[in-house]
mmCIF file of C-alpha atoms in Angstrom:
data_model
loop_
_atom_site.group_PDB
_atom_site.id
_atom_site.type_symbol
_atom_site.label_atom_id
_atom_site.label_comp_id
_atom_site.label_asym_id
_atom_site.label_seq_id
_atom_site.Cartn_x
_atom_site.Cartn_y
_atom_site.Cartn_z
ATOM 1 C CA MET A 1077 -7.754 19.335 -29.287
ATOM 2 C CA GLU A 1078 -8.844 19.593 -25.670
ATOM 3 C CA PRO A 1079 -12.094 17.367 -26.045
ATOM 4 C CA PHE A 1080 -9.769 14.634 -27.709
ATOM 5 C CA LEU A 1081 -7.353 14.816 -24.825
ATOM 6 C CA ASN A 1082 -10.045 14.758 -22.121
ATOM 7 C CA THR A 1083 -11.763 11.748 -23.738
ATOM 8 C CA TYR A 1084 -8.380 9.972 -24.213
ATOM 9 C CA VAL A 1085 -7.242 10.453 -20.625
ATOM 10 C CA LYS A 1086 -10.680 9.255 -19.407
ATOM 11 C CA MET A 1087 -10.686 6.203 -21.625
ATOM 12 C CA PHE A 1088 -6.997 5.275 -20.561
ATOM 13 C CA PHE A 1089 -8.346 5.028 -16.853
ATOM 14 C CA LEU A 1090 -11.363 3.286 -18.052
ATOM 15 C CA LEU A 1091 -9.500 0.412 -19.670
ATOM 16 C CA ALA A 1092 -7.147 0.251 -16.753
ATOM 17 C CA PRO A 1093 -4.010 -0.868 -18.767
ATOM 18 C CA PHE A 1094 -1.784 -1.707 -15.746
ATOM 19 C CA PHE A 1095 -4.487 -3.960 -14.329
ATOM 20 C CA GLY A 1096 -5.156 -5.519 -17.644
ATOM 21 C CA THR A 1097 -1.440 -6.111 -18.423
ATOM 22 C CA SER A 1098 -0.932 -7.746 -14.949
ATOM 23 C CA ILE A 1099 -3.808 -10.143 -15.492
ATOM 24 C CA PHE A 1100 -2.464 -11.056 -19.114
ATOM 25 C CA LEU A 1101 0.789 -11.774 -17.782
ATOM 26 C CA LYS A 1102 -0.619 -14.306 -15.232
ATOM 27 C CA MET A 1103 -2.931 -15.938 -17.852
ATOM 28 C CA SER A 1104 -0.039 -16.190 -20.323
ATOM 29 C CA GLU A 1105 2.867 -17.181 -18.024
ATOM 30 C CA ALA A 1106 3.051 -20.858 -19.329
ATOM 31 C CA MET A 1107 2.899 -19.795 -22.976
ATOM 32 C CA THR A 1108 5.601 -19.450 -25.650
ATOM 33 C CA PRO A 1109 6.515 -15.955 -26.788
ATOM 34 C CA GLN A 1110 4.694 -16.563 -30.125
ATOM 35 C CA ALA A 1111 1.593 -17.798 -28.433
ATOM 36 C CA ARG A 1112 1.583 -14.915 -25.959
ATOM 37 C CA ARG A 1113 1.848 -12.366 -28.865
ATOM 38 C CA ARG A 1114 -1.167 -14.253 -30.641
ATOM 39 C CA ALA A 1115 -3.201 -13.963 -27.484
ATOM 40 C CA ALA A 1116 -2.375 -10.089 -27.109
ATOM 41 C CA ILE A 1117 -3.360 -9.483 -30.851
ATOM 42 C CA GLY A 1118 -6.463 -11.416 -30.323
ATOM 43 C CA ALA A 1119 -7.431 -9.496 -27.052
ATOM 44 C CA SER A 1120 -6.497 -6.089 -28.704
ATOM 45 C CA CYS A 1121 -8.704 -6.746 -31.783
ATOM 46 C CA SER A 1122 -11.730 -7.896 -29.714
ATOM 47 C CA THR A 1123 -11.172 -4.762 -27.375
ATOM 48 C CA LEU A 1124 -11.243 -2.327 -30.214
ATOM 49 C CA ALA A 1125 -14.373 -3.992 -31.672
ATOM 50 C CA ALA A 1126 -16.058 -3.949 -28.389
ATOM 51 C CA ILE A 1127 -15.461 -0.330 -27.569
ATOM 52 C CA THR A 1128 -16.540 0.586 -31.179
ATOM 53 C CA ILE A 1129 -19.885 -1.197 -30.914
ATOM 54 C CA CYS A 1130 -20.578 0.189 -27.562
ATOM 55 C CA PHE A 1131 -19.837 3.744 -28.459
ATOM 56 C CA PHE A 1132 -21.811 3.689 -31.820
ATOM 57 C CA PHE A 1133 -24.809 1.429 -30.985
ATOM 58 C CA GLY A 1134 -25.595 2.520 -27.524
ATOM 59 C CA LYS A 1135 -28.268 5.064 -28.546
ATOM 60 C CA LEU A 1136 -30.147 2.375 -30.673
ATOM 61 C CA LEU A 1137 -30.078 -0.078 -27.793
ATOM 62 C CA PHE A 1138 -31.524 2.725 -25.537
ATOM 63 C CA ASN A 1139 -34.188 3.373 -28.034
ATOM 64 C CA MET A 1140 -35.213 -0.329 -28.467
ATOM 65 C CA LEU A 1141 -35.319 -0.919 -24.647
ATOM 66 C CA GLY A 1142 -36.992 2.421 -23.784
ATOM 67 C CA ILE A 1143 -34.190 3.294 -21.210
ATOM 68 C CA THR A 1144 -33.491 6.942 -20.628
ATOM 69 C CA LEU A 1145 -30.026 8.329 -20.629
ATOM 70 C CA ALA A 1146 -30.175 9.451 -17.073
ATOM 71 C CA ALA A 1147 -31.308 6.052 -15.836
ATOM 72 C CA PHE A 1148 -28.469 4.574 -17.624
ATOM 73 C CA GLN A 1149 -25.936 6.888 -16.315
ATOM 74 C CA ILE A 1150 -26.886 6.039 -12.815
ATOM 75 C CA GLY A 1151 -26.669 2.393 -13.427
ATOM 76 C CA ALA A 1152 -23.407 2.542 -15.395
ATOM 77 C CA GLY A 1153 -21.815 4.868 -12.839
ATOM 78 C CA THR A 1154 -22.636 2.651 -10.036
ATOM 79 C CA THR A 1155 -21.241 -0.410 -11.953
ATOM 80 C CA LEU A 1156 -18.173 1.447 -12.856
ATOM 81 C CA PHE A 1157 -17.698 2.526 -8.990
ATOM 82 C CA LEU A 1158 -18.075 -0.917 -7.868
ATOM 83 C CA THR A 1159 -15.536 -2.092 -10.364
ATOM 84 C CA SER A 1160 -13.066 0.577 -9.203
ATOM 85 C CA VAL A 1161 -13.456 -0.474 -5.552
ATOM 86 C CA MET A 1162 -12.584 -3.962 -6.706
ATOM 87 C CA LEU A 1163 -9.613 -2.878 -8.280
ATOM 88 C CA VAL A 1164 -8.432 -0.880 -5.183
ATOM 89 C CA LEU A 1165 -9.031 -3.752 -3.039
ATOM 90 C CA GLY A 1166 -7.225 -6.002 -5.455
ATOM 91 C CA ILE A 1167 -10.215 -8.232 -6.314
ATOM 92 C CA SER A 1168 -9.786 -9.775 -9.806
ATOM 93 C CA ARG A 1169 -12.784 -9.393 -12.067
ATOM 94 C CA GLN A 1170 -12.310 -13.033 -13.145
ATOM 95 C CA PRO A 1171 -10.246 -16.006 -12.235
ATOM 96 C CA VAL A 1172 -6.861 -15.780 -13.716
ATOM 97 C CA SER A 1173 -6.241 -19.438 -14.541
ATOM 98 C CA SER A 1174 -6.522 -20.396 -18.181
ATOM 99 C CA GLN A 1175 -5.324 -23.162 -20.735
ATOM 100 C CA GLY A 1176 -4.412 -22.497 -24.172
ATOM 101 C CA ASP A 1177 -4.762 -18.975 -25.762
ATOM 102 C CA ASP A 1178 -8.624 -19.189 -25.548
ATOM 103 C CA PHE A 1179 -8.671 -16.531 -22.852
ATOM 104 C CA ALA A 1180 -7.791 -13.684 -25.137
ATOM 105 C CA VAL A 1181 -11.446 -12.827 -26.032
ATOM 106 C CA VAL A 1182 -13.273 -14.275 -23.013
ATOM 107 C CA PRO A 1183 -12.487 -13.416 -20.242
ATOM 108 C CA LEU A 1184 -9.490 -11.217 -20.854
ATOM 109 C CA SER A 1185 -10.965 -8.738 -23.428
ATOM 110 C CA LEU A 1186 -14.554 -9.051 -22.175
ATOM 111 C CA PRO A 1187 -15.170 -8.722 -19.316
ATOM 112 C CA ILE A 1188 -11.814 -7.958 -17.649
ATOM 113 C CA ILE A 1189 -10.564 -5.100 -19.979
ATOM 114 C CA VAL A 1190 -13.953 -3.927 -21.207
ATOM 115 C CA GLY A 1191 -16.070 -4.572 -18.192
ATOM 116 C CA PRO A 1192 -19.500 -3.578 -17.444
ATOM 117 C CA GLY A 1193 -18.542 0.052 -16.320
ATOM 118 C CA THR A 1194 -16.631 0.658 -19.243
ATOM 119 C CA ILE A 1195 -19.442 -0.793 -21.549
ATOM 120 C CA GLY A 1196 -21.909 1.402 -19.795
ATOM 121 C CA THR A 1197 -19.783 4.567 -19.849
ATOM 122 C CA LEU A 1198 -19.176 4.213 -23.723
ATOM 123 C CA MET A 1199 -22.717 3.777 -24.405
ATOM 124 C CA VAL A 1200 -23.441 7.062 -22.479
ATOM 125 C CA TRP A 1201 -20.718 8.872 -24.245
ATOM 126 C CA GLY A 1202 -22.208 7.816 -27.520
ATOM 127 C CA THR A 1203 -25.510 8.874 -26.513
ATOM 128 C CA GLU A 1204 -24.445 12.265 -25.212
ATOM 129 C CA VAL A 1205 -22.419 13.556 -28.062
ATOM 130 C CA SER A 1206 -24.239 15.472 -30.935
ATOM 131 C CA GLY A 1207 -22.851 16.376 -34.344
ATOM 132 C CA PHE A 1208 -20.659 14.203 -36.737
ATOM 133 C CA ARG A 1209 -17.479 16.155 -36.008
ATOM 134 C CA GLU A 1210 -17.970 15.875 -32.149
ATOM 135 C CA GLN A 1211 -18.772 12.299 -32.517
ATOM 136 C CA MET A 1212 -15.617 11.516 -34.715
ATOM 137 C CA THR A 1213 -13.380 13.531 -32.362
ATOM 138 C CA MET A 1214 -14.620 11.508 -29.306
ATOM 139 C CA PHE A 1215 -14.299 8.207 -31.156
ATOM 140 C CA ALA A 1216 -10.782 9.093 -32.393
ATOM 141 C CA ALA A 1217 -9.981 9.440 -28.760
ATOM 142 C CA ILE A 1218 -11.634 6.323 -27.546
ATOM 143 C CA LEU A 1219 -9.768 4.440 -30.405
ATOM 144 C CA CYS A 1220 -6.508 5.846 -29.384
ATOM 145 C CA GLY A 1221 -7.277 4.549 -25.691
ATOM 146 C CA GLY A 1222 -7.909 1.095 -27.189
ATOM 147 C CA LEU A 1223 -4.645 1.124 -29.155
ATOM 148 C CA THR A 1224 -2.723 2.252 -26.010
ATOM 149 C CA MET A 1225 -4.163 -0.817 -24.263
ATOM 150 C CA ALA A 1226 -3.091 -2.852 -27.256
ATOM 151 C CA VAL A 1227 0.487 -1.530 -27.072
ATOM 152 C CA PHE A 1228 0.380 -2.394 -23.257
ATOM 153 C CA LEU A 1229 -0.496 -6.107 -24.064
ATOM 154 C CA LEU A 1230 2.073 -6.419 -26.818
ATOM 155 C CA LEU A 1231 4.854 -5.088 -24.663
ATOM 156 C CA ALA A 1232 3.658 -6.678 -21.445
ATOM 157 C CA GLU A 1233 6.799 -8.536 -20.556
ATOM 158 C CA GLN A 1234 8.915 -5.342 -21.184
ATOM 159 C CA ILE A 1235 6.569 -3.404 -19.063
ATOM 160 C CA LYS A 1236 6.909 -5.611 -16.180
ATOM 161 C CA LYS A 1237 10.621 -5.616 -16.382
ATOM 162 C CA LEU A 1238 10.769 -1.880 -16.625
ATOM 163 C CA LEU A 1239 8.256 -1.081 -13.751
ATOM 164 C CA GLY A 1240 8.305 -4.186 -11.612
ATOM 165 C CA GLN A 1241 5.211 -6.030 -10.206
ATOM 166 C CA LYS A 1242 4.957 -3.720 -7.154
ATOM 167 C CA THR A 1243 4.915 -0.522 -9.172
ATOM 168 C CA MET A 1244 2.253 -1.954 -11.534
ATOM 169 C CA THR A 1245 0.104 -2.883 -8.580
ATOM 170 C CA VAL A 1246 0.459 0.646 -7.321
ATOM 171 C CA LEU A 1247 -0.381 2.286 -10.562
ATOM 172 C CA THR A 1248 -3.436 -0.031 -10.782
ATOM 173 C CA LYS A 1249 -4.731 0.960 -7.489
ATOM 174 C CA LEU A 1250 -4.175 4.818 -8.448
ATOM 175 C CA THR A 1251 -5.979 4.213 -11.700
ATOM 176 C CA ALA A 1252 -8.982 2.694 -9.697
ATOM 177 C CA LEU A 1253 -9.167 5.652 -7.496
ATOM 178 C CA ILE A 1254 -9.396 8.065 -10.349
ATOM 179 C CA LEU A 1255 -12.235 5.911 -11.852
ATOM 180 C CA THR A 1256 -14.101 6.270 -8.607
ATOM 181 C CA ALA A 1257 -14.261 9.913 -9.112
ATOM 182 C CA LEU A 1258 -15.322 9.381 -12.716
ATOM 183 C CA ALA A 1259 -17.954 6.970 -11.718
ATOM 184 C CA ALA A 1260 -19.335 9.306 -9.088
ATOM 185 C CA GLN A 1261 -19.460 12.186 -11.624
ATOM 186 C CA ILE A 1262 -21.525 10.009 -14.078
ATOM 187 C CA VAL A 1263 -23.880 8.980 -11.277
ATOM 188 C CA PHE A 1264 -24.415 12.695 -10.180
ATOM 189 C CA THR A 1265 -24.928 13.751 -13.819
ATOM 190 C CA GLY A 1266 -27.710 11.034 -14.164
ATOM 191 C CA ILE A 1267 -29.440 12.157 -10.933
ATOM 192 C CA HIS A 1268 -29.255 15.768 -11.995
ATOM 193 C CA ASN A 1269 -30.862 14.934 -15.392
ATOM 194 C CA PHE A 1270 -33.316 12.411 -14.056
ATOM 195 C CA LYS A 1271 -36.896 13.543 -14.513
#
């Protein structure tokens, strides 16, 4: 149970749901409730697909490109660190203007919700884990993290009314601070394992 909870908590912070929800609300502010719901479902489905592909096929990509795990840990950790710093400073990963609901997959799901740092971290996790049971436990936690993000998107209006924009901004920055620590740990592990 502990490995599941640890991975789920990390995944929650990786996806930064408060940040993603804020961006989603800005992008969909001119949309009807039905169109906003369609966009939320589209973004949720593409997010779940992206995290699944990154987790299961990272090792194959490493082998194809001849990249060592340690090298990728350093690169992914650095990217995640830069992403978290941008969140702390309030710098959006992508412009938030949009027309229609075409933004659901790109740029909302990729690369705003599932950014380079998240992709890299998932690929590292998929490569590090050994054994079918451990892999399925970790994937279940990752999937639950993605489903949590989906709930945030589907209930975006209600969450904003409940918390208020200022509270969501504060929670986004707190999430980013924790992400910087996670990023540093990934980098240090990569440096330690680098040969």
